């Protein structure tokens, strides 16, 4: 019996240890560019073509995504369409061999906002139904309580229900989720580079997100300007968390 108990404890310890997640390496992308400027400790690669100026700085990696800060300035005499879905990058190893079959495009803010709006619509309908469900649950709980109290048989105590409490908890969880979705939506709307016609002598800035390739040694951003493009090379460095 003691042997079986020790065996069970051993397997429990193995299960607990295997479920623990080790801290990930910290990833930094350092610009390997001729023209670099610094802003509050962040380095920006700077390049221009046809009067369109791009200043791009790596921010951080979050949830396997590269976060970049973009500043775009239109010094040409014509308006230009800026759309992050046209931004992409190619990943390379140390010998500059491609690590992707085709360039990785930036995450589309409009698709993300649409997905959040769909979730909010579902939550709104769920919230409207919550009142009816709560009233029904309260009625069932009251009726069940009366039935149990008026019954002298203690074995019938299992009839008691807590549907109202359960529906209230679900309602609070739905409200918290809705608040989080609204905050996330506001971040996408106000903090990202979105599809914009940038007029002459105007500028815009915001974040652009890409899915990351942690195994790459170099990342080359590809930014279209009319029928040409600007390329910016970044070296990927990984730092152990301790």
XYZ file of C-alpha atoms in Angstrom:
242
model
C 0.000 0.000 0.000
C 2.851 2.374 0.906
C 4.580 1.605 -2.393
C 1.441 2.459 -4.375
C 1.064 5.688 -2.413
C 4.652 6.747 -3.135
C 4.137 5.850 -6.792
C 1.029 8.058 -6.937
C 2.856 10.966 -5.269
C 5.717 10.623 -7.753
C 3.379 10.771 -10.725
C 1.573 13.750 -9.189
C 4.866 15.618 -8.842
C 5.795 14.803 -12.448
C 2.391 16.048 -13.627
C 2.737 19.309 -11.683
C 6.283 19.937 -12.924
C 5.372 19.160 -16.539
C 2.475 21.634 -16.386
C 4.743 24.494 -15.273
C 5.705 26.964 -17.999
C 9.260 28.249 -18.161
C 9.736 31.998 -18.781
C 10.288 32.793 -22.448
C 13.358 34.574 -23.732
C 13.047 38.320 -24.195
C 13.170 39.159 -27.903
C 14.565 42.427 -29.225
C 14.803 43.593 -32.835
C 17.717 45.948 -33.365
C 17.653 48.052 -36.569
C 20.571 47.380 -38.930
C 20.027 50.548 -40.889
C 22.165 53.439 -42.068
C 19.909 56.150 -40.666
C 18.799 55.626 -37.064
C 17.236 58.063 -34.615
C 16.521 57.650 -30.923
C 13.425 58.635 -28.996
C 13.279 58.042 -25.228
C 15.517 54.987 -25.403
C 13.854 53.483 -28.473
C 15.782 53.252 -31.749
C 13.979 54.018 -35.006
C 15.110 53.072 -38.487
C 14.494 56.027 -40.814
C 14.145 55.912 -44.602
C 12.299 57.813 -47.318
C 11.204 57.379 -50.912
C 9.424 59.869 -53.187
C 8.960 62.184 -50.209
C 7.330 59.498 -48.022
C 9.261 59.130 -44.764
C 9.036 56.018 -42.597
C 10.362 55.948 -39.033
C 9.998 52.459 -37.555
C 10.963 51.343 -34.063
C 10.579 47.922 -32.459
C 8.626 48.083 -29.210
C 8.392 44.542 -27.817
C 7.110 41.019 -28.360
C 3.747 40.181 -26.797
C 1.918 36.849 -27.151
C 4.159 35.771 -30.057
C 3.626 39.063 -31.885
C 6.105 41.760 -32.874
C 4.928 45.217 -31.831
C 6.312 48.101 -33.923
C 5.855 51.853 -33.606
C 5.406 53.557 -36.975
C 5.736 57.243 -37.838
C 4.772 58.063 -41.435
C 5.263 61.536 -42.920
C 4.086 62.634 -46.352
C 6.469 65.261 -47.772
C 5.389 64.629 -51.346
C 2.946 66.853 -53.231
C 0.351 64.061 -53.556
C -1.814 62.163 -51.077
C -0.796 58.555 -50.416
C -2.797 55.595 -49.105
C -1.310 54.038 -45.969
C -2.665 50.567 -45.223
C -0.930 48.289 -42.695
C -2.127 45.145 -44.498
C 0.370 46.095 -47.219
C 3.243 46.061 -44.712
C 5.117 42.762 -44.475
C 8.442 41.236 -43.510
C 10.685 38.379 -44.553
C 12.553 36.306 -41.952
C 16.119 35.061 -42.482
C 18.654 32.857 -40.723
C 22.273 33.834 -40.006
C 23.293 33.219 -43.630
C 20.315 35.249 -44.892
C 18.456 32.181 -46.103
C 14.701 32.750 -46.106
C 12.788 31.286 -43.166
C 9.355 31.897 -44.678
C 7.796 30.737 -47.927
C 6.373 34.215 -48.470
C 6.469 37.524 -46.568
C 4.433 37.753 -43.375
C 1.772 40.457 -43.602
C 0.834 42.733 -40.723
C -2.261 41.970 -38.692
C -5.280 43.819 -40.132
C -6.766 46.210 -37.527
C -10.109 46.285 -39.334
C -10.489 42.503 -39.053
C -9.584 42.646 -35.365
C -12.114 45.412 -34.694
C -14.801 43.513 -36.601
C -14.111 40.393 -34.538
C -14.442 42.404 -31.324
C -17.694 43.994 -32.552
C -19.120 40.519 -33.216
C -18.204 39.413 -29.691
C -19.755 42.572 -28.240
C -22.965 41.921 -30.178
C -23.168 38.420 -28.701
C -22.516 39.803 -25.204
C -25.207 42.457 -25.626
C -27.797 39.833 -26.566
C -26.646 37.664 -23.650
C -27.008 40.613 -21.277
C -30.568 41.324 -22.442
C -31.492 37.691 -21.895
C -29.890 37.761 -18.451
C -32.791 39.624 -16.808
C -35.347 37.073 -17.990
C -33.143 34.188 -16.932
C -32.592 35.749 -13.501
C -36.334 36.161 -12.916
C -37.011 32.583 -13.982
C -34.160 31.283 -11.825
C -35.358 33.302 -8.824
C -38.860 31.858 -9.234
C -37.544 28.302 -9.401
C -35.330 28.834 -6.352
C -38.215 30.264 -4.304
C -40.588 27.485 -5.333
C -38.015 24.819 -4.538
C -37.221 26.403 -1.152
C -40.913 26.448 -0.221
C -41.324 22.823 -1.291
C -38.353 21.692 0.775
C -39.347 23.684 3.874
C -42.908 22.332 3.771
C -41.655 18.764 3.351
C -40.834 16.865 6.533
C -38.612 14.401 4.708
C -34.955 15.517 5.139
C -33.955 13.317 2.219
C -35.538 15.832 -0.140
C -33.002 18.541 0.713
C -31.226 17.792 -2.558
C -34.112 19.531 -4.303
C -32.728 22.871 -3.279
C -31.372 24.847 -6.235
C -29.183 27.950 -6.606
C -30.105 28.913 -10.155
C -30.506 32.620 -9.345
C -27.027 32.808 -7.809
C -25.569 30.980 -10.815
C -27.244 33.288 -13.343
C -26.073 36.342 -11.385
C -22.476 35.098 -11.470
C -22.753 34.482 -15.214
C -24.128 38.009 -15.623
C -21.158 39.542 -13.774
C -18.722 37.500 -15.864
C -20.462 38.664 -19.039
C -20.265 42.303 -17.901
C -16.533 42.014 -17.127
C -15.925 40.416 -20.521
C -17.845 43.235 -22.204
C -15.749 45.869 -20.398
C -12.535 44.130 -21.444
C -13.708 43.901 -25.053
C -14.587 47.599 -25.109
C -11.142 48.488 -23.757
C -9.488 46.233 -26.340
C -11.555 47.797 -29.111
C -10.564 51.298 -28.003
C -6.897 50.278 -28.112
C -7.213 48.995 -31.685
C -9.163 52.075 -32.802
C -6.945 54.733 -31.253
C -3.459 53.214 -30.999
C -2.852 51.429 -34.303
C -1.985 52.491 -37.839
C -5.250 52.100 -39.778
C -6.063 52.491 -43.446
C -5.758 56.226 -44.110
C -5.349 58.581 -47.040
C -2.412 60.668 -45.859
C -2.532 64.119 -47.396
C 0.540 66.098 -48.403
C 2.471 67.575 -45.447
C 0.549 65.431 -42.960
C 1.837 62.654 -40.721
C 0.426 59.729 -38.762
C 1.694 57.338 -36.148
C 0.620 54.188 -34.362
C 1.406 50.577 -33.696
C 1.637 47.781 -36.268
C 1.558 44.116 -35.265
C 3.036 41.046 -36.926
C 3.090 37.374 -36.004
C 6.625 36.608 -34.858
C 9.210 34.079 -36.014
C 11.359 33.465 -32.900
C 13.811 31.212 -34.762
C 14.823 33.949 -37.236
C 18.106 35.840 -36.982
C 17.077 38.773 -39.158
C 13.804 40.456 -40.022
C 13.450 42.632 -43.125
C 10.445 44.942 -43.164
C 8.959 45.611 -46.608
C 7.026 48.883 -46.869
C 5.454 49.744 -50.239
C 5.604 53.261 -51.666
C 3.702 53.544 -54.952
C 5.237 50.916 -57.241
C 8.446 50.720 -55.195
C 9.294 49.763 -51.626
C 11.406 50.621 -48.607
C 13.265 47.802 -46.868
C 14.445 47.923 -43.253
C 16.617 45.194 -41.747
C 16.432 44.271 -38.044
C 18.613 41.786 -36.180
C 16.742 39.565 -33.743
C 18.378 39.145 -30.353
C 17.167 36.851 -27.573
C 17.918 37.396 -23.903
C 17.397 34.857 -21.139
C 15.001 36.088 -18.415
C 17.604 35.239 -15.746
